[in-house]
């Protein structure tokens, strides 16, 4: 049952990332990977909220497996993030690479930290 | 002399943006009515791969569980392994040979995208720093993942390139696609 929840969440999260990424990337003319940045930050917000709710004792293991391990795990990606970073750097766009890493870490972590606090307060 | 038209001046189609994102391999700009044409099969492959990749990540966590206060070695290993794998994959399908158009959505965006995770990484840092009060471990984990992940992509690409070159040196030159913008009119 646990495996099914994870797979179901993953089968939802991955295509959601693909479609969002594509929709964002096809709408602007810059090589900056806005699409991946958007899905990674969104996933951090959702997982942070879930973590806060868990600290408040408001989640079941099923919800954590489906939404956390499955959905958020697959919605966000480290492989595409680091591939894009390296590719930007190799194409001579070192500033974009640095800005991409900086924005992903600062906003992603900020989103996770804040959402955990808000989630714990909301469900506490 | 007669007037010679500028070769390579205005005539050729210009790609204003080189594709950086491995999951959006089309050359921009794309007309709005072409954006989602033929995307049903890739989206289905991403879903299938995403389910498999997520299951593999969950399995790794079951095999090597991380205690609540411990350094998240398993997530670090999963992310670095996924980054090495995308380095191999991208060299194989964009430089070494032409792959079926569903290979990249299935393996790249699906399996590896589902296997690796940024959200767990961020929440792991939050847990170490805020809940466990281990700021140094949190920052160390943050930096170690970033550096080893990017290094893994780089090293995997280099090793794969040299392996491809070696294996094809016997019979003819390797087929090298001219960048990602080459022949990818699969829209």
Coordinates of C-alpha atoms in Angstrom, one line a residue:
Chain A
X1 CA 0.0 0.0 0.0
X2 CA 2.9 2.4 0.8
X3 CA 4.5 1.7 -2.5
X4 CA 1.2 2.4 -4.3
X5 CA 0.8 5.8 -2.6
X6 CA 4.4 6.8 -3.5
X7 CA 3.9 5.7 -7.2
X8 CA 0.6 7.4 -7.4
X9 CA 2.1 10.7 -6.1
X10 CA 5.0 10.3 -8.4
X11 CA 2.8 9.7 -11.4
X12 CA 1.1 12.9 -10.7
X13 CA 4.1 15.1 -9.7
X14 CA 6.4 14.3 -12.6
X15 CA 4.0 15.1 -15.4
X16 CA 2.9 18.2 -13.4
X17 CA 6.6 19.3 -13.4
X18 CA 7.0 18.5 -17.1
X19 CA 3.8 20.5 -18.1
X20 CA 4.5 23.4 -15.8
X21 CA 8.2 23.6 -16.9
X22 CA 7.2 23.5 -20.6
X23 CA 4.4 26.1 -20.1
X24 CA 6.8 28.5 -18.4
X25 CA 9.8 27.9 -20.7
X26 CA 7.7 28.4 -23.9
X27 CA 6.5 31.8 -22.7
X28 CA 9.7 33.7 -22.3
X29 CA 12.8 34.3 -24.4
X30 CA 15.5 33.9 -21.9
X31 CA 17.8 30.9 -21.3
X32 CA 17.2 31.2 -17.6
X33 CA 15.5 28.0 -16.3
X34 CA 12.4 29.7 -14.8
X35 CA 10.3 26.5 -15.4
X36 CA 12.4 24.3 -13.1
X37 CA 12.8 27.1 -10.6
X38 CA 9.0 27.5 -10.4
X39 CA 8.4 23.8 -9.8
X40 CA 11.2 23.4 -7.3
X41 CA 10.0 26.3 -5.2
X42 CA 6.4 25.2 -5.4
X43 CA 7.4 21.7 -4.2
X44 CA 9.4 23.2 -1.3
X45 CA 6.3 25.2 -0.3
X46 CA 4.0 22.2 -0.3
X47 CA 6.5 19.9 1.4
X48 CA 7.3 22.6 4.0
X49 CA 3.6 23.0 4.8
X50 CA 3.3 19.2 5.1
X51 CA 6.2 19.1 7.4
X52 CA 4.7 21.8 9.6
X53 CA 1.4 19.9 9.7
X54 CA 3.3 16.8 10.6
X55 CA 5.0 18.6 13.5
X56 CA 1.6 19.6 14.7
X57 CA 0.5 16.0 14.5
X58 CA -2.0 16.6 11.8
X59 CA -0.9 14.2 9.0
X60 CA -1.2 10.4 8.6
X61 CA 1.6 8.3 7.1
X62 CA -0.5 7.8 4.0
X63 CA -0.8 11.5 3.4
X64 CA 3.0 11.9 3.9
X65 CA 3.8 9.1 1.4
X66 CA 1.3 10.3 -1.3
X67 CA 1.9 14.1 -1.1
X68 CA 5.5 14.2 0.4
X69 CA 7.5 11.3 -0.9
X70 CA 5.4 10.9 -4.1
X71 CA 4.0 14.2 -5.3
X72 CA 6.6 16.7 -3.9
X73 CA 9.5 14.3 -4.5
X74 CA 8.6 13.9 -8.2
X75 CA 7.4 17.5 -8.7
X76 CA 10.8 18.8 -7.8
X77 CA 14.1 17.7 -9.3
X78 CA 17.8 17.9 -8.5
X79 CA 19.0 16.2 -11.7
X80 CA 17.5 18.9 -14.0
X81 CA 18.6 21.6 -11.6
X82 CA 22.3 20.6 -11.6
X83 CA 22.3 19.8 -15.4
X84 CA 21.0 23.2 -16.2
X85 CA 23.4 24.9 -13.8
X86 CA 26.4 23.1 -15.5
X87 CA 25.0 23.8 -19.0
X88 CA 24.6 27.5 -18.3
X89 CA 28.2 27.7 -16.9
X90 CA 29.6 25.8 -19.9
X91 CA 27.8 28.1 -22.3
X92 CA 29.6 31.1 -20.8
X93 CA 26.6 32.2 -18.8
X94 CA 28.2 32.0 -15.5
X95 CA 26.2 34.8 -14.0
X96 CA 22.9 33.0 -15.0
X97 CA 24.3 29.8 -13.4
X98 CA 25.2 31.6 -10.2
X99 CA 21.8 33.5 -10.1
X100 CA 20.0 30.2 -10.8
X101 CA 21.8 28.4 -7.9
X102 CA 21.4 31.4 -5.6
X103 CA 17.6 31.8 -6.3
X104 CA 16.9 28.1 -6.1
X105 CA 18.6 27.8 -2.7
X106 CA 17.5 31.1 -1.2
X107 CA 13.9 31.0 -2.4
X108 CA 13.5 27.2 -2.1
X109 CA 14.9 27.0 1.4
X110 CA 13.0 30.2 2.4
X111 CA 9.8 28.7 1.1
X112 CA 10.4 25.4 3.0
X113 CA 11.3 27.2 6.3
X114 CA 8.4 29.6 6.2
X115 CA 5.8 27.0 5.0
X116 CA 6.9 24.8 7.9
X117 CA 6.2 27.6 10.4
X118 CA 2.9 28.5 8.8
X119 CA 1.9 24.8 8.5
X120 CA 2.6 24.1 12.1
X121 CA 0.7 27.2 13.3
X122 CA -2.2 26.5 11.0
X123 CA -2.7 22.8 12.1
X124 CA -1.4 23.3 15.6
Chain B
X1 CA 31.7 43.5 -58.9
X2 CA 28.1 42.5 -58.5
X3 CA 26.4 42.8 -55.2
X4 CA 26.8 39.7 -53.2
X5 CA 24.0 38.9 -50.8
X6 CA 25.3 38.6 -47.4
X7 CA 25.6 34.9 -46.6
X8 CA 24.5 34.1 -43.1
X9 CA 23.2 37.6 -42.7
X10 CA 19.5 37.8 -42.3
X11 CA 18.5 34.8 -44.3
X12 CA 18.9 31.9 -41.9
X13 CA 16.5 31.3 -39.1
X14 CA 18.0 32.5 -35.9
X15 CA 17.5 30.7 -32.6
X16 CA 17.5 33.5 -30.1
X17 CA 17.6 31.0 -27.2
X18 CA 19.8 27.9 -26.9
X19 CA 17.9 25.2 -25.1
X20 CA 19.3 24.9 -21.5
X21 CA 16.4 23.0 -20.0
X22 CA 16.8 19.3 -20.9
X23 CA 13.1 18.8 -20.7
X24 CA 12.1 21.6 -23.1
X25 CA 14.1 20.7 -26.1
X26 CA 12.3 22.9 -28.7
X27 CA 13.9 25.9 -30.3
X28 CA 12.1 29.1 -29.3
X29 CA 10.0 30.9 -30.2
X30 CA 7.1 28.4 -30.7
X31 CA 3.8 29.6 -32.1
X32 CA 1.1 29.3 -29.5
X33 CA -1.0 26.7 -31.4
X34 CA 2.1 24.4 -31.7
X35 CA 3.0 24.4 -28.1
X36 CA 1.1 21.4 -26.9
X37 CA 0.8 19.5 -30.2
X38 CA 1.8 15.8 -29.9
X39 CA 2.5 16.1 -26.1
X40 CA 0.1 13.3 -25.0
X41 CA 2.6 10.5 -25.4
X42 CA 5.6 12.4 -23.7
X43 CA 3.4 13.4 -20.8
X44 CA 2.3 9.8 -20.3
X45 CA 5.9 8.6 -20.5
X46 CA 6.9 11.2 -17.9
X47 CA 4.1 10.0 -15.6
X48 CA 5.2 6.4 -16.0
X49 CA 8.9 7.2 -15.4
X50 CA 8.0 9.5 -12.5
X51 CA 6.2 6.7 -10.8
X52 CA 9.2 4.3 -11.3
X53 CA 11.7 7.0 -10.2
X54 CA 9.7 7.9 -7.1
X55 CA 9.4 4.2 -6.2
X56 CA 13.2 3.8 -6.5
X57 CA 13.8 6.8 -4.3
X58 CA 11.3 5.4 -1.7
X59 CA 13.0 2.0 -1.9
X60 CA 16.4 3.6 -1.3
X61 CA 14.9 5.2 1.9
X62 CA 13.6 1.9 3.0
X63 CA 16.9 0.2 2.4
X64 CA 19.0 2.9 4.1
X65 CA 16.7 4.7 6.5
X66 CA 17.8 8.0 7.9
X67 CA 17.2 8.6 11.6
X68 CA 15.3 11.8 12.4
X69 CA 18.4 13.6 13.7
X70 CA 20.9 12.1 11.3
X71 CA 22.7 13.5 8.3
X72 CA 20.6 12.7 5.2
X73 CA 23.1 10.5 3.4
X74 CA 20.4 8.5 1.5
X75 CA 18.8 11.6 -0.1
X76 CA 22.3 12.9 -0.9
X77 CA 23.2 9.6 -2.5
X78 CA 20.0 9.5 -4.5
X79 CA 20.4 13.0 -5.8
X80 CA 24.0 12.6 -6.8
X81 CA 23.3 9.2 -8.5
X82 CA 20.5 10.8 -10.4
X83 CA 22.7 13.6 -11.5
X84 CA 25.4 11.2 -12.7
X85 CA 22.7 9.3 -14.6
X86 CA 21.4 12.4 -16.4
X87 CA 25.0 13.3 -17.4
X88 CA 25.3 9.9 -19.1
X89 CA 21.8 10.1 -20.6
X90 CA 22.2 13.5 -22.1
X91 CA 25.5 12.7 -23.8
X92 CA 24.1 9.4 -25.2
X93 CA 20.9 10.9 -26.6
X94 CA 22.1 14.3 -27.8
X95 CA 25.6 13.7 -28.9
X96 CA 26.3 10.0 -29.4
X97 CA 23.2 8.8 -31.2
X98 CA 19.7 9.8 -32.1
X99 CA 17.2 8.4 -29.6
X100 CA 13.4 7.8 -30.0
X101 CA 11.6 11.0 -29.1
X102 CA 10.0 9.3 -26.0
X103 CA 13.3 8.2 -24.5
X104 CA 14.1 11.6 -23.1
X105 CA 10.7 12.3 -21.5
X106 CA 10.6 8.8 -20.0
X107 CA 14.2 8.5 -18.6
X108 CA 15.1 12.2 -18.2
X109 CA 12.0 14.1 -17.0
X110 CA 10.3 10.9 -15.8
X111 CA 12.6 8.4 -14.1
X112 CA 15.5 10.7 -13.1
X113 CA 13.2 13.7 -12.4
X114 CA 11.1 11.5 -10.2
X115 CA 14.1 9.8 -8.5
X116 CA 15.9 13.0 -7.6
X117 CA 14.2 15.6 -5.3
X118 CA 14.8 19.3 -4.4
X119 CA 11.9 19.6 -1.9
X120 CA 13.2 16.8 0.4
X121 CA 16.7 18.4 0.2
X122 CA 15.3 21.8 1.3
X123 CA 13.2 20.3 4.1
X124 CA 16.2 18.2 5.2
X125 CA 18.2 21.4 5.6
X126 CA 15.2 23.0 7.5
X127 CA 15.0 19.9 9.8
X128 CA 18.8 19.9 10.6
X129 CA 19.0 23.7 11.2
X130 CA 15.7 24.5 12.9
X131 CA 14.5 21.3 14.5
X132 CA 17.8 19.7 15.4
X133 CA 19.7 22.9 16.0
X134 CA 22.6 21.5 13.8
X135 CA 23.3 24.6 11.7
X136 CA 26.8 23.4 10.6
X137 CA 25.5 20.0 9.5
X138 CA 22.6 21.7 7.6
X139 CA 24.9 24.1 5.8
X140 CA 27.4 21.3 5.1
X141 CA 24.6 19.1 3.7
X142 CA 23.4 22.1 1.6
X143 CA 26.8 22.7 0.1
X144 CA 27.9 19.0 -0.2
X145 CA 24.8 18.1 -2.2
X146 CA 25.2 21.1 -4.6
X147 CA 28.9 20.5 -5.3
X148 CA 28.8 16.8 -5.6
X149 CA 25.6 16.9 -7.8
X150 CA 27.0 19.3 -10.3
X151 CA 30.4 17.5 -10.3
X152 CA 28.6 14.2 -10.9
X153 CA 26.9 15.6 -14.0
X154 CA 30.2 17.0 -15.3
X155 CA 32.2 13.8 -14.6
X156 CA 29.5 11.5 -16.0
X157 CA 29.4 13.6 -19.2
X158 CA 33.2 13.5 -19.5
X159 CA 33.4 9.8 -19.0
X160 CA 30.5 9.0 -21.3
X161 CA 32.0 11.3 -24.1
X162 CA 35.3 9.5 -23.9
X163 CA 33.7 6.1 -23.9
X164 CA 31.6 7.0 -26.9
X165 CA 34.7 8.3 -28.7
X166 CA 36.7 5.2 -27.9
X167 CA 34.0 2.8 -29.0
X168 CA 33.4 4.6 -32.2
X169 CA 37.1 5.2 -33.1
X170 CA 37.3 1.8 -34.7
X171 CA 34.6 2.4 -37.3
X172 CA 34.0 5.9 -38.5
X173 CA 33.6 9.1 -36.6
X174 CA 30.9 9.5 -34.0
X175 CA 27.7 11.1 -35.0
X176 CA 27.7 14.4 -33.2
X177 CA 24.6 16.5 -33.3
X178 CA 25.3 20.2 -33.7
X179 CA 24.0 21.2 -30.3
X180 CA 20.6 20.4 -29.0
X181 CA 18.9 22.7 -31.5
X182 CA 20.0 20.4 -34.4
X183 CA 17.3 18.0 -35.6
X184 CA 14.7 18.1 -32.9
X185 CA 11.7 19.2 -34.8
X186 CA 9.4 16.9 -32.9
X187 CA 6.8 19.5 -32.0

